CSV table of C-alpha atoms in Angstrom, one decimal:
chain,number,residue,atom,x,y,z
A,115,MET,CA,58.2,72.3,124.0
A,116,SER,CA,60.4,75.4,124.3
A,117,LYS,CA,60.2,76.2,120.6
A,118,LYS,CA,57.1,76.1,118.3
A,119,VAL,CA,57.6,73.7,115.5
A,120,PHE,CA,56.0,74.6,112.1
A,121,ALA,CA,56.4,71.4,110.2
A,122,GLY,CA,53.4,71.3,107.9
A,123,HIS,CA,55.6,70.0,105.0
A,124,ALA,CA,56.7,67.0,107.1
A,125,VAL,CA,53.1,66.2,108.2
A,126,ARG,CA,51.8,66.4,104.7
A,127,HIS,CA,54.7,64.2,103.4
A,128,VAL,CA,53.8,61.5,106.0
A,129,ARG,CA,50.1,61.7,105.1
A,130,GLU,CA,50.7,61.5,101.4
A,131,ARG,CA,53.2,58.7,101.8
A,132,LEU,CA,50.5,56.7,103.7
A,133,GLY,CA,48.0,57.5,100.9
A,134,LEU,CA,45.5,59.1,103.3
A,135,THR,CA,43.3,62.1,102.8
A,136,GLN,CA,43.3,64.9,105.4
A,137,MET,CA,39.9,63.5,106.7
A,138,ASP,CA,41.2,59.9,107.1
A,139,PHE,CA,44.5,61.1,108.6
A,140,ALA,CA,42.6,63.3,111.1
A,141,ARG,CA,40.2,60.6,112.0
A,142,ARG,CA,42.9,58.1,112.8
A,143,LEU,CA,44.6,60.7,115.1
A,144,ALA,CA,41.2,61.7,116.6
A,145,LEU,CA,41.6,65.3,115.4
A,146,SER,CA,39.5,67.5,113.2
A,147,PRO,CA,40.3,67.8,109.5
A,148,SER,CA,40.4,71.6,109.8
A,149,TYR,CA,43.1,71.3,112.5
A,150,ILE,CA,45.2,69.0,110.2
A,151,ASN,CA,44.7,71.5,107.3
A,152,GLN,CA,46.0,74.4,109.5
A,153,ILE,CA,49.0,72.3,110.6
A,154,GLU,CA,49.9,71.4,107.0
A,155,SER,CA,49.5,75.0,105.8
A,156,ASN,CA,51.7,76.1,108.8
A,157,GLN,CA,49.0,78.2,110.3
A,158,ARG,CA,49.4,76.3,113.5
A,159,PRO,CA,52.5,74.6,115.0
A,160,VAL,CA,52.7,70.9,115.6
A,161,THR,CA,52.2,70.4,119.3
A,162,ALA,CA,53.9,67.7,121.4
A,163,ALA,CA,50.6,65.9,121.7
A,164,VAL,CA,50.2,65.7,118.0
A,165,LEU,CA,53.8,64.5,117.5
A,166,LEU,CA,53.3,61.8,120.0
A,167,ALA,CA,50.0,60.8,118.4
A,168,ILE,CA,51.6,60.5,115.0
A,169,SER,CA,54.5,58.5,116.5
A,170,ARG,CA,52.2,56.1,118.3
A,171,VAL,CA,49.6,55.6,115.6
A,172,PHE,CA,51.9,55.4,112.5
A,173,ASP,CA,55.0,54.1,114.3
A,174,LEU,CA,57.2,57.0,113.1
A,175,ASP,CA,60.3,58.7,114.5
A,176,ILE,CA,59.2,62.1,115.8
A,177,THR,CA,62.6,63.6,115.4
A,178,ARG,CA,62.0,64.1,111.7
A,179,PHE,CA,59.6,67.0,112.6
A,180,GLY,CA,62.3,69.1,114.2
A,181,ALA,CA,62.9,72.6,112.9
A,182,ASP,CA,66.7,72.4,113.0
A,183,ASP,CA,66.9,71.2,109.4
A,184,LEU,CA,64.7,74.0,108.2
A,185,ASP,CA,66.9,76.5,110.0
A,186,ARG,CA,69.9,75.1,108.3
A,187,ILE,CA,68.2,75.3,104.9
A,188,VAL,CA,67.3,79.0,105.5
A,189,ALA,CA,71.0,79.7,106.5
A,190,ASP,CA,72.1,77.9,103.3
A,191,LEU,CA,69.7,79.9,101.2
A,192,ARG,CA,70.9,83.2,102.6
A,193,GLU,CA,74.5,82.2,101.8
A,194,ALA,CA,73.6,81.1,98.3
A,195,LEU,CA,71.7,84.3,97.6
A,196,ALA,CA,74.8,86.3,98.6
A,197,ASP,CA,76.4,85.1,95.4
A,198,PRO,CA,77.0,88.0,92.9
A,199,VAL,CA,74.9,86.2,90.3
A,200,PHE,CA,71.8,87.1,92.4
A,201,ARG,CA,72.8,90.7,92.8
A,202,GLY,CA,69.7,92.9,93.3
A,203,ILE,CA,67.6,89.9,94.6
A,204,GLU,CA,67.3,90.4,98.3
A,205,PRO,CA,64.4,88.3,99.8
A,206,SER,CA,63.7,88.9,103.4
A,207,LEU,CA,64.4,86.4,106.1
A,208,GLN,CA,60.7,85.8,106.4
A,209,ASP,CA,60.5,85.1,102.7
A,210,LEU,CA,63.2,82.5,103.0
A,211,LYS,CA,61.5,80.9,106.0
A,212,ASN,CA,58.2,80.8,104.1
A,213,ALA,CA,59.9,79.2,101.0
A,214,THR,CA,61.7,76.6,103.2
A,215,THR,CA,58.6,75.8,105.2
A,216,HIS,CA,56.1,75.5,102.4
A,217,ALA,CA,58.3,74.1,99.7
A,218,PRO,CA,61.4,72.4,101.2
A,219,ALA,CA,61.9,70.2,98.1
A,220,PHE,CA,62.1,73.3,96.0
A,221,ALA,CA,64.6,74.9,98.4
A,222,HIS,CA,66.8,71.8,98.3
A,223,ALA,CA,66.6,71.8,94.5
A,224,PHE,CA,67.6,75.5,94.4
A,225,LEU,CA,70.6,74.8,96.6
A,226,ARG,CA,71.7,71.8,94.5
A,227,LEU,CA,71.4,74.0,91.4
A,228,HIS,CA,73.5,76.8,93.0
A,229,GLY,CA,76.1,74.3,94.1
A,230,ALA,CA,76.4,72.9,90.6
A,231,LEU,CA,76.7,76.5,89.3
A,232,ARG,CA,79.5,77.3,91.8
A,233,ARG,CA,81.4,74.1,90.9
A,234,LEU,CA,81.1,74.8,87.2
A,235,GLU,CA,82.3,78.3,87.7
A,236,GLU,CA,85.3,77.0,89.8
A,237,ARG,CA,86.3,74.6,87.1
A,238,ARG,CA,85.9,77.2,84.3
A,239,ALA,CA,87.9,79.8,86.4
A,240,ALA,CA,90.7,77.2,86.8
A,241,GLN,CA,90.7,76.5,83.1
A,242,ASP,CA,90.7,80.3,82.3
A,243,ASP,CA,93.7,80.9,84.6
A,244,ALA,CA,95.6,78.0,82.9
A,245,VAL,CA,94.8,79.4,79.4
A,246,VAL,CA,95.7,83.0,80.5
A,247,SER,CA,99.1,81.8,81.9
A,248,VAL,CA,99.9,80.2,78.6
A,249,ALA,CA,98.7,83.2,76.6
A,250,ARG,CA,100.7,85.6,78.7
A,251,GLU,CA,103.8,83.6,77.9
A,252,VAL,CA,103.1,83.6,74.2
A,253,ASP,CA,101.5,87.1,73.7
A,254,GLY,CA,102.6,88.9,76.8
A,255,ALA,CA,99.0,89.6,78.0
A,256,ALA,CA,95.5,88.3,78.0
A,257,PRO,CA,92.2,90.0,78.9
A,258,PRO,CA,89.9,88.5,81.4
A,259,ASP,CA,86.8,86.6,80.4
A,260,GLU,CA,84.2,89.4,79.8
A,261,ALA,CA,81.3,87.0,80.4
A,262,ARG,CA,82.4,86.1,83.9
A,263,ASN,CA,80.1,87.4,86.5
A,264,LEU,CA,82.3,88.6,89.3
A,265,ALA,CA,81.9,90.6,92.5
A,266,PRO,CA,83.6,94.0,92.3
A,267,TYR,CA,86.4,92.9,94.6
A,268,GLU,CA,87.1,89.8,92.5
A,269,GLU,CA,87.0,91.8,89.3
A,270,VAL,CA,89.7,94.1,90.6
A,271,ARG,CA,91.7,91.2,91.9
A,272,ASP,CA,91.6,89.5,88.6
A,273,HIS,CA,92.6,92.8,86.9
A,274,PHE,CA,95.8,93.0,88.8
A,275,HIS,CA,96.5,89.3,88.2
A,276,TYR,CA,96.3,89.8,84.5
A,277,ILE,CA,98.7,92.8,84.4
A,278,ASP,CA,101.2,90.8,86.5
A,279,ASN,CA,100.5,93.1,89.5
A,280,TYR,CA,102.7,95.9,88.0
A,281,VAL,CA,101.6,99.4,87.1
A,282,ASP,CA,104.5,101.2,85.4
A,283,GLY,CA,103.4,104.8,85.7
A,284,LEU,CA,102.7,104.7,89.4
A,285,ASP,CA,105.8,102.6,90.0
A,286,ARG,CA,108.1,105.1,88.4
A,287,ALA,CA,106.3,108.1,90.0
A,288,GLY,CA,106.8,106.5,93.4
A,289,GLU,CA,110.4,105.9,92.7
A,290,GLU,CA,111.0,109.5,91.7
A,291,ARG,CA,109.2,110.8,94.8
A,292,ASN,CA,111.3,108.5,97.0
A,293,ALA,CA,114.5,109.9,95.5
A,294,ALA,CA,113.4,113.5,95.9
A,295,LEU,CA,112.6,112.9,99.6
A,296,ASP,CA,115.7,110.6,100.1
A,297,LEU,CA,113.4,108.3,101.9
A,298,PHE,CA,114.7,104.8,101.3
A,299,GLY,CA,115.6,102.9,104.5
A,300,ARG,CA,115.4,105.9,106.8
A,301,ASP,CA,114.3,105.4,110.4
A,302,ASP,CA,112.5,108.7,110.3
A,303,ALA,CA,110.4,108.0,107.3
A,304,VAL,CA,107.1,108.9,109.0
A,305,ALA,CA,108.5,112.3,110.0
A,306,VAL,CA,109.7,112.9,106.4
A,307,LEU,CA,106.3,112.1,105.0
A,308,VAL,CA,104.5,114.3,107.6
A,309,GLU,CA,106.7,117.2,106.7
A,310,HIS,CA,106.1,116.6,102.9
A,311,LEU,CA,102.4,116.7,103.5
A,312,ARG,CA,102.7,119.9,105.5
A,313,GLN,CA,104.9,121.7,103.0
A,314,SER,CA,103.5,120.5,99.7
A,315,HIS,CA,99.8,120.1,100.5
A,316,ALA,CA,99.2,122.2,103.7
A,317,ILE,CA,98.0,119.0,105.4
A,318,ALA,CA,98.7,118.6,109.1
A,319,VAL,CA,99.1,115.1,110.6
A,320,GLU,CA,97.8,114.3,114.1
A,321,MET,CA,97.7,111.1,116.2
A,322,THR,CA,94.4,109.9,117.8
A,323,ALA,CA,93.9,110.4,121.5
A,324,SER,CA,95.4,107.6,123.6
A,325,THR,CA,91.9,106.5,124.5
A,326,GLN,CA,90.6,106.1,120.9
A,327,LEU,CA,91.7,102.5,120.3
A,328,ASP,CA,89.0,101.8,117.8
A,329,ALA,CA,89.6,104.8,115.6
A,330,PRO,CA,90.1,104.4,111.9
A,331,LEU,CA,93.7,103.7,110.8
A,332,LEU,CA,93.7,107.0,109.0
A,333,ALA,CA,91.0,109.7,108.8
A,334,TYR,CA,91.2,112.8,106.6
A,335,ASP,CA,89.2,115.9,107.4
A,336,ARG,CA,88.9,117.8,104.1
A,337,HIS,CA,87.7,121.0,105.7
A,338,ARG,CA,90.4,121.2,108.4
A,339,ARG,CA,93.0,119.6,106.1
A,340,VAL,CA,94.0,117.3,108.9
A,341,ALA,CA,95.0,113.7,108.6
A,342,THR,CA,94.6,111.7,111.8
A,343,LEU,CA,96.6,108.5,112.3
A,344,ALA,CA,95.6,105.7,114.6
A,345,ARG,CA,98.0,105.5,117.6
A,346,THR,CA,97.8,101.7,117.4
A,347,LEU,CA,99.7,101.6,114.1
A,348,ASP,CA,103.3,100.5,114.1
A,349,PRO,CA,105.9,102.8,112.3
A,350,ALA,CA,105.8,100.8,109.1
A,351,SER,CA,102.0,101.0,108.9
A,352,ARG,CA,102.0,104.7,109.7
A,353,ALA,CA,104.4,105.4,106.8
A,354,PHE,CA,102.3,103.3,104.4
A,355,ARG,CA,99.1,105.1,105.3
A,356,LEU,CA,100.7,108.5,104.8
A,357,ALA,CA,102.2,107.4,101.5
A,358,ALA,CA,98.8,106.2,100.3
A,359,LEU,CA,97.3,109.6,101.3
A,360,ILE,CA,100.0,111.3,99.2
A,361,ALA,CA,98.9,109.2,96.2
A,362,ARG,CA,95.5,110.9,96.5
A,363,PHE,CA,96.9,114.3,96.0
A,364,GLU,CA,99.8,113.7,93.7
A,365,GLN,CA,98.8,110.8,91.5
A,366,SER,CA,95.1,111.2,91.0
A,367,GLU,CA,95.4,111.8,87.2
A,368,LEU,CA,97.4,108.6,86.7
A,369,ILE,CA,95.1,106.6,88.9
A,370,ASP,CA,91.9,107.9,87.2
A,371,ARG,CA,93.3,107.1,83.8
A,372,HIS,CA,94.2,103.6,84.8
A,373,VAL,CA,90.8,103.0,86.3
A,374,ARG,CA,89.1,104.5,83.2
A,375,GLU,CA,91.1,102.3,80.8
A,376,ALA,CA,90.4,99.2,82.9
A,377,ASP,CA,86.7,99.5,82.0
A,378,PHE,CA,85.2,98.0,85.1
A,379,ARG,CA,81.6,97.0,85.2
A,380,SER,CA,80.5,98.9,88.3
A,381,THR,CA,81.3,102.0,90.3
A,382,THR,CA,82.2,99.9,93.3
A,383,ALA,CA,84.8,98.0,91.3
A,384,ARG,CA,86.3,101.4,90.1
A,385,GLU,CA,86.5,102.6,93.7
A,386,VAL,CA,88.1,99.4,94.9
A,387,CYS,CA,90.7,99.7,92.1
A,388,ARG,CA,91.3,103.3,92.9
A,389,LEU,CA,92.1,102.4,96.6
A,390,SER,CA,94.3,99.5,95.4
A,391,LEU,CA,96.2,101.8,93.2
A,392,GLN,CA,96.8,104.3,96.0
A,393,ASN,CA,98.2,101.4,98.1
A,394,TYR,CA,100.3,100.3,95.1
A,395,TYR,CA,101.8,103.8,94.9
A,396,ALA,CA,102.5,103.7,98.6
A,397,GLY,CA,104.5,100.5,98.2
A,398,ALA,CA,106.4,102.1,95.3
A,399,LEU,CA,107.2,105.2,97.3
A,400,LEU,CA,108.5,103.5,100.3
A,401,LEU,CA,110.3,100.7,98.5
A,402,PRO,CA,111.5,102.2,95.2
A,403,TYR,CA,111.9,99.7,92.4
A,404,ARG,CA,115.6,99.8,91.5
A,405,ARG,CA,117.0,100.2,95.0
A,406,PHE,CA,114.6,97.6,96.5
A,407,ALA,CA,115.2,95.2,93.7
A,408,ARG,CA,119.0,95.6,94.0
A,409,LEU,CA,118.8,95.1,97.8
A,410,ALA,CA,116.6,92.0,97.2
A,411,ARG,CA,119.2,90.5,94.9
A,412,GLU,CA,122.1,91.3,97.3
A,413,THR,CA,120.3,89.7,100.3
A,414,ARG,CA,119.1,86.8,98.1
A,415,HIS,CA,115.6,87.8,99.0
A,416,ASP,CA,116.0,87.2,102.7
A,417,LEU,CA,112.7,88.3,104.0
A,418,ASP,CA,113.9,89.0,107.5
A,419,ARG,CA,116.9,91.1,106.4
A,420,LEU,CA,114.8,93.0,103.9
A,421,ALA,CA,112.3,94.0,106.6
A,422,VAL,CA,115.1,95.1,109.0
A,423,MET,CA,117.0,97.0,106.4
A,424,THR,CA,114.1,98.9,104.9
A,425,GLY,CA,112.0,99.4,108.0
A,426,ALA,CA,109.0,97.8,106.2
A,427,SER,CA,106.8,95.0,107.6
A,428,HIS,CA,107.1,91.5,106.3
A,429,GLU,CA,103.8,91.9,104.5
A,430,GLN,CA,105.0,95.0,102.8
A,431,VAL,CA,108.2,93.3,101.7
A,432,CYS,CA,106.4,90.2,100.4
A,433,HIS,CA,103.8,92.3,98.5
A,434,ARG,CA,106.5,94.5,97.0
A,435,LEU,CA,108.5,91.5,95.8
A,436,SER,CA,105.5,90.3,93.9
A,437,THR,CA,105.3,93.5,91.9
A,438,LEU,CA,108.9,93.6,90.6
A,439,GLN,CA,107.9,93.0,87.0
A,440,ARG,CA,109.1,96.1,85.2
A,441,PRO,CA,109.8,95.4,81.5
A,442,GLY,CA,113.6,95.0,81.0
A,443,GLU,CA,114.3,94.9,84.7
A,444,LYS,CA,112.1,92.1,86.0
A,445,GLY,CA,112.9,90.5,89.3
A,446,VAL,CA,112.0,87.0,90.4
A,447,PRO,CA,108.4,86.3,89.5
A,448,PHE,CA,106.6,85.6,92.8
A,449,TYR,CA,103.1,84.8,93.9
A,450,PHE,CA,101.9,86.4,97.1
A,451,LEU,CA,98.9,85.9,99.3
A,452,LYS,CA,97.5,86.7,102.7
A,453,VAL,CA,95.2,84.3,104.5
A,454,ASP,CA,93.1,84.6,107.7
A,455,ARG,CA,92.5,81.8,110.2
A,456,ALA,CA,89.4,80.7,108.5
A,457,GLY,CA,91.3,80.1,105.3
A,458,ASN,CA,89.9,83.2,103.5
A,459,VAL,CA,92.3,84.6,101.0
A,460,ILE,CA,92.4,88.4,101.8
A,461,LYS,CA,95.1,89.2,99.2
A,462,ARG,CA,96.5,87.3,96.3
A,463,HIS,CA,98.8,88.5,93.5
A,464,SER,CA,100.9,86.4,91.2
A,465,ALA,CA,103.5,86.9,88.4
A,466,THR,CA,103.8,83.1,88.2
A,467,ARG,CA,101.6,80.2,86.8
A,468,PHE,CA,100.6,79.3,90.4
A,469,GLN,CA,96.9,79.0,90.6
A,470,PHE,CA,94.7,80.0,93.5
A,471,ALA,CA,91.3,78.6,94.5
A,472,ARG,CA,88.4,81.0,93.7
A,473,TYR,CA,85.9,79.0,95.8
A,474,GLY,CA,86.4,76.7,98.7
A,475,GLY,CA,89.5,76.1,100.8
A,476,ALA,CA,93.0,76.0,99.6
A,477,CYS,CA,95.1,72.8,99.4
A,478,PRO,CA,95.6,71.5,103.0
A,479,VAL,CA,99.1,70.3,102.1
A,480,TRP,CA,100.3,73.8,101.4
A,481,ASN,CA,102.6,75.2,104.2
A,482,VAL,CA,100.7,78.5,104.4
A,483,HIS,CA,98.3,76.8,106.8
A,484,GLU,CA,101.2,75.7,109.1
A,485,ALA,CA,102.3,79.3,109.5
A,486,PHE,CA,99.6,79.8,112.1
A,487,GLU,CA,101.2,77.1,114.2
A,488,GLN,CA,104.7,78.6,114.0
A,489,PRO,CA,104.4,82.4,114.0
A,490,ALA,CA,107.4,84.7,113.4
A,491,ARG,CA,109.2,81.9,111.6
A,492,THR,CA,109.6,81.5,107.8
A,493,LEU,CA,108.6,78.0,106.7
A,494,VAL,CA,110.1,76.5,103.5
A,495,GLN,CA,108.4,73.9,101.3
A,496,LEU,CA,109.2,72.4,98.0
A,497,GLY,CA,105.8,71.7,96.3
A,498,GLU,CA,104.6,70.5,92.9
A,499,MET,CA,101.3,71.5,91.3
A,500,PRO,CA,99.4,68.9,89.2
A,501,ASP,CA,100.8,70.4,86.0
A,502,GLY,CA,104.2,69.3,87.1
A,503,VAL,CA,105.6,72.7,87.9
A,504,ARG,CA,107.6,72.9,91.1
A,505,TYR,CA,107.6,75.9,93.4
A,506,LEU,CA,109.7,77.0,96.4
A,507,CYS,CA,106.9,78.0,98.8
A,508,LEU,CA,107.6,80.3,101.8
A,509,ALA,CA,105.1,80.9,104.5
A,510,ARG,CA,105.1,83.1,107.6
A,511,GLY,CA,102.7,84.0,110.3
A,512,THR,CA,101.9,87.6,111.3
A,513,SER,CA,99.5,89.1,113.8
A,514,LYS,CA,97.9,92.3,114.9
A,515,PRO,CA,97.9,92.7,118.7
A,516,ALA,CA,94.7,92.9,120.7
A,517,LEU,CA,93.9,96.5,121.7
A,518,ARG,CA,92.4,95.7,125.1
A,519,HIS,CA,91.9,92.8,127.6
A,520,GLY,CA,89.4,90.3,126.2
A,521,ALA,CA,89.9,91.3,122.6
A,522,ARG,CA,91.2,88.7,120.1
A,523,GLU,CA,94.6,89.0,118.5
A,524,ARG,CA,94.2,89.0,114.7
A,525,ARG,CA,96.4,86.4,113.1
A,526,PHE,CA,97.2,86.0,109.4
A,527,ALA,CA,99.5,83.9,107.3
A,528,LEU,CA,101.6,85.2,104.4
A,529,GLY,CA,102.6,83.0,101.5
A,530,ILE,CA,105.2,83.9,98.9
A,531,GLY,CA,106.9,81.6,96.4
A,532,CYS,CA,108.5,81.2,93.0
A,533,GLU,CA,109.2,78.4,90.5
A,534,ILE,CA,112.3,76.4,91.5
A,535,SER,CA,114.1,77.6,88.4
A,536,TYR,CA,114.6,80.8,90.4
A,537,ALA,CA,115.3,79.0,93.8
A,538,GLY,CA,119.0,79.6,93.6
A,539,GLU,CA,118.3,83.3,94.0
A,540,LEU,CA,116.7,82.8,97.4
A,541,VAL,CA,118.6,82.2,100.5
A,542,HIS,CA,115.7,80.0,101.8
A,543,ALA,CA,116.6,77.3,99.2
A,544,ASP,CA,120.1,76.7,100.6
A,545,GLY,CA,120.5,73.1,101.6
A,546,LEU,CA,117.4,71.9,99.7
A,547,ASP,CA,117.6,69.1,97.2
A,548,LEU,CA,115.7,70.8,94.4
A,549,LYS,CA,115.7,67.6,92.3
A,550,SER,CA,114.4,65.4,95.1
A,551,ALA,CA,111.3,63.4,94.5
A,552,ALA,CA,110.2,64.2,98.0
A,553,VAL,CA,108.1,67.2,97.2
A,554,ALA,CA,104.7,68.1,98.6
A,555,PRO,CA,102.0,67.3,96.1
A,556,LEU,CA,100.0,70.5,96.0
A,557,GLY,CA,96.7,71.3,94.2
A,558,VAL,CA,94.4,74.2,93.7
A,559,ASN,CA,91.8,72.7,96.0
A,560,CYS,CA,90.2,69.3,96.5
A,561,ARG,CA,87.3,69.9,94.1
A,562,ILE,CA,89.4,70.3,91.1
A,563,CYS,CA,92.5,68.4,92.1
A,564,PRO,CA,93.3,65.3,90.1
A,565,ARG,CA,95.4,63.7,92.8
A,566,THR,CA,93.1,60.7,93.6
A,567,ALA,CA,95.4,59.2,96.2
A,568,CYS,CA,95.9,62.2,98.4
A,569,PRO,CA,95.3,61.2,102.1
A,570,GLU,CA,94.2,64.8,103.0
A,571,ARG,CA,91.5,65.0,100.4
A,572,ALA,CA,88.3,66.6,101.8
A,573,PHE,CA,86.0,66.3,98.7
A,574,PRO,CA,86.0,64.2,95.6
A,575,PRO,CA,87.0,65.9,92.4
A,576,LEU,CA,84.1,67.2,90.4
A,577,ASP,CA,84.9,65.3,87.2
A,578,ARG,CA,85.5,61.9,88.7
A,579,GLU,CA,83.2,59.1,89.9
A,580,ILE,CA,83.6,58.1,93.5
A,581,VAL,CA,83.6,54.4,94.6
A,582,LEU,CA,82.6,53.2,98.0
A,583,ASP,CA,83.7,49.7,99.2
A,584,PRO,CA,81.6,48.5,102.2
A,585,ASP,CA,84.4,46.1,103.2
A,586,ARG,CA,87.2,48.7,103.2
A,587,ARG,CA,87.8,51.9,105.1
A,588,ASP,CA,90.8,54.1,104.5
A,589,VAL,CA,91.7,57.6,105.8
A,590,VAL,CA,89.6,59.1,103.0
A,591,PRO,CA,86.3,57.3,103.1
A,592,PHE,CA,85.9,56.9,99.3
A,593,ALA,CA,88.0,56.1,96.3
A,594,VAL,CA,88.0,57.9,93.0
A,595,ARG,CA,87.6,55.9,89.8
A,596,GLU,CA,90.6,56.5,87.5
């Protein structure tokens, strides 16, 4: 055998199921009781000769003694223990192997318990979001659930969700700075920002050497007062990085106050929020509220035209559209998200009632997944969530080019949408029958989706009983009891 198999738990299970003592078991295999004891305690591996003897004497399938299942359990345990609820508990790989090898039943029970915890948290999160959406409509705002145990990144993401992704002080400060620099829509925005950093903050801006392809997007040397931009950045991204750097020097007081009032639970969450606020200011500086909102209305939110006319990327345009929620001057309330090829939601913001999955994959019917198949094209979908609210859903693929031969191109999908009551303000809705019954039945994700007849369902809903008919097989291999 090329790999030593420590399967004492399996040998012990076989012996106990047969009702044999270690002495009787060893005698029937022509082995010593001490040798069997060492195997069962994983002090010695199970050799091929012993496996064959067990198979021959007791007529058992020797494949049950493979180590692959144990390796999978160890991998599952490592993933489960990465959950924020176990923060501070970091067993070593050897500890996990020992637990899995010596007590596999306990490991399975732990994984089932953690799975139940995740499903319960997912259901509660979905209910919380639904309650918050209603509360925001009634009271204007609602605080997050203080008892929720979130990772710092999730805590910050929820914070922005509950404030409609709008920060008034930073937004107005960015708008004022844009007017002072006469920056909106200029082709030389990067040069203007470089000059502003030089004159106002004595900071020089350099580009990385042409050979430094893996350099940081932006690196700031405090001692030399030099900011170095990656040569691989496109003009829109260069302008954004410089604008975020300006936020550090000009808006630190506003940012610190916002972070302090948000009352995050950890230093990490505070730092994540501080970075997010710097990026927020960058968007407000490059795409000032009133001028960008006016242009969005004039172009009927044509994503391509907005990108061309402002010099911003599609991602910057979509993100900025999702923040136009200034009191008294609100734009169309959009949701916005960015997804990678594995389905991980990298960004998500929403001024709508649209719900995002916290755990597990997103609804497979949603057009954001199709955007990877048709890059550089805006896909349009009319979708309806289980609560009956219909949305105009736009999706578009985007990519970051490979930096050298053999490197992978990084691809993402952008999703942005609004309730159909606002669809008339979007050029993308032209020609659509908004009252048609032919809409895509969307859900949050399969585990909490009540659509029992969906042919693309991957998992049964958590709160329904599944029914299996041995005489019938459909696309989905189970039915859900109504």
